Structures are given as C-alpha cells and as structure tokens.
Amino acid sequence: MHEISLVRNIFRTLEAEFEKDELEKLSQIDLKVGLLSNVEPILMQNAFEAVTQDEQRFQKAELQVNVVPIIIKCELCGDESEVKNYSFKCSNGHPTKNIIQGEELTIERVHFHE
Ligand SMILES: [Zn+2]
C-alpha cells in the first residue's frame, strides 16, 4: 500500500526535525494534501493506524488530513482560480496547466501535548 510508505516518510521527516523527547509529546499531525496528489484521506488514516502499531512512539498522535483544491494561475492574464470538474481554464477561459496548488503532500503543522 502506497500510503504506508507515505506515513513512514512522514515519521522519518519528523524524526529528522524534532528531538526524541519532543516527539513523545506529539499530539497531532496536520497534513496538507492536494486533490491531484492521489492520496485518499481514509486510506491515509488506515495506514497511519497500521504504522503506529509498529512505531509506538507515535501512538499518542492523531492524523488530520486537510484536502486542498487545485489552483491554477493563468500565464496569459495572471488570473488564479480553482479547478472544478478537471477543467483547466482560468476564469477568462484561457486553458492553462500552470498548477500552483493541488499536487502537494506536506506536513502543514504539528501539535504537542503540554
Ligand atoms: Zn487567463
């Protein structure tokens, strides 16, 4: 399952960024996931639960998956608009593939217990 390796990567990233005793107080991980990233929030939650079975230091943490829409920026007129129904056109009707949001999978924020 693709999501399992994503969750493991997230944990490795957190381990690189925080000290061990800080990670023990981790309460929540907020993920920012673009609609084009092919990540299913429910599969991500399942994978998170499976991985925390092995990696017990993350067991007190919860995962919050925030799905963000696809935003394009038109090269012709500079218009930024949300893509709906996979129609890659700006609000003035110019076709564009200049995606500025929607492909990401990033750790947006982490929360810690006091
Ligand atoms: Zn345009």
Coordinates of C-alpha atoms and ligand atoms in Angstrom, one line a residue:
M1 CA 0.0 0.0 0.0
H2 CA 1.4 3.3 -1.2
E3 CA 0.0 5.2 1.9
I4 CA 2.1 3.0 4.3
S5 CA 5.3 4.3 2.8
L6 CA 4.0 7.9 2.8
V7 CA 3.2 7.6 6.6
R8 CA 6.7 6.1 7.2
N9 CA 8.2 9.0 5.3
I10 CA 6.3 11.5 7.4
F11 CA 7.6 9.9 10.6
R12 CA 11.2 9.9 9.2
T13 CA 10.8 13.6 8.4
L14 CA 9.5 14.4 11.9
E15 CA 12.4 12.4 13.5
A16 CA 14.9 14.4 11.5
E17 CA 13.3 17.7 12.6
F18 CA 12.5 17.1 16.3
E19 CA 14.2 15.7 19.3
K20 CA 13.2 12.3 20.7
D21 CA 11.6 13.8 23.9
E22 CA 9.7 16.3 21.8
L23 CA 8.2 13.6 19.6
E24 CA 7.0 11.8 22.7
K25 CA 4.7 14.7 23.3
L26 CA 3.4 14.8 19.8
S27 CA -0.4 15.0 19.8
Q28 CA -1.5 15.8 16.2
I29 CA 0.0 15.9 12.7
D30 CA -1.8 18.1 10.2
L31 CA -1.2 17.1 6.6
K32 CA -1.9 19.2 3.6
V33 CA -2.9 17.1 0.7
G34 CA -3.7 18.4 -2.8
L35 CA -6.6 16.9 -4.8
L36 CA -4.1 15.9 -7.5
S37 CA -1.8 14.0 -5.1
N38 CA -3.7 10.8 -5.4
V39 CA -3.9 10.4 -1.6
E40 CA -7.2 9.2 -0.2
P41 CA -7.7 10.6 3.3
I42 CA -9.4 7.4 4.6
L43 CA -6.6 5.2 3.3
M44 CA -4.1 7.6 4.9
Q45 CA -5.8 7.2 8.2
N46 CA -5.8 3.4 7.9
A47 CA -2.1 3.5 7.0
F48 CA -1.4 5.8 10.0
E49 CA -3.0 3.4 12.4
A50 CA -1.2 0.4 10.9
V51 CA 2.2 2.1 11.1
T52 CA 1.7 3.4 14.7
Q53 CA 1.2 -0.2 15.7
D54 CA 4.8 -0.8 14.9
E55 CA 6.1 2.6 15.8
Q56 CA 4.7 3.0 19.3
R57 CA 6.3 6.4 20.0
F58 CA 3.7 7.9 17.6
Q59 CA 0.7 6.1 19.1
K60 CA -0.5 9.1 21.1
A61 CA -0.6 11.3 18.0
E62 CA -3.5 11.7 15.6
L63 CA -3.5 12.4 12.0
Q64 CA -5.6 15.2 10.4
V65 CA -5.7 15.2 6.6
N66 CA -6.7 18.6 5.1
V67 CA -7.5 18.3 1.4
V68 CA -6.9 21.4 -0.6
P69 CA -8.3 22.3 -4.0
I70 CA -6.4 22.6 -7.3
I71 CA -5.5 26.2 -8.1
I72 CA -4.2 27.3 -11.4
K73 CA -2.5 30.6 -12.4
C74 CA -3.1 31.7 -16.0
E75 CA 0.2 32.6 -17.8
L76 CA -1.8 34.9 -20.1
C77 CA -3.8 37.1 -17.7
G78 CA -2.4 36.2 -14.3
D79 CA -5.8 35.0 -13.0
E80 CA -5.7 32.5 -10.2
S81 CA -8.7 30.2 -10.0
E82 CA -9.9 26.9 -8.5
V83 CA -10.1 24.0 -10.9
K84 CA -13.6 22.4 -10.9
N85 CA -14.5 19.2 -12.7
Y86 CA -10.9 19.0 -14.0
S87 CA -11.5 22.0 -16.3
F88 CA -8.1 23.6 -16.5
K89 CA -9.2 27.1 -17.7
C90 CA -8.9 30.4 -15.9
S91 CA -12.0 32.5 -15.2
N92 CA -11.4 34.3 -18.5
G93 CA -11.5 31.0 -20.4
H94 CA -7.8 30.6 -21.2
P95 CA -6.6 27.0 -21.0
T96 CA -3.6 26.6 -18.6
K97 CA -1.7 23.8 -16.9
N98 CA 0.1 26.1 -14.6
I99 CA -0.8 24.4 -11.3
I100 CA 0.2 26.4 -8.2
Q101 CA -1.7 24.2 -5.6
G102 CA -3.1 20.7 -5.6
E103 CA -0.1 18.4 -6.1
E104 CA 1.4 18.7 -2.6
L105 CA 1.6 16.3 0.3
T106 CA 3.2 18.3 3.1
I107 CA 3.2 18.4 6.9
E108 CA 1.4 21.6 7.5
R109 CA 1.7 21.7 11.3
V110 CA 2.4 19.6 14.3
H111 CA 0.8 19.9 17.7
F112 CA 2.3 18.8 21.0
H113 CA 0.8 17.9 24.4
E114 CA 1.7 20.5 27.1
Ligands
ZN1 ZN -6.4 33.8 -18.3

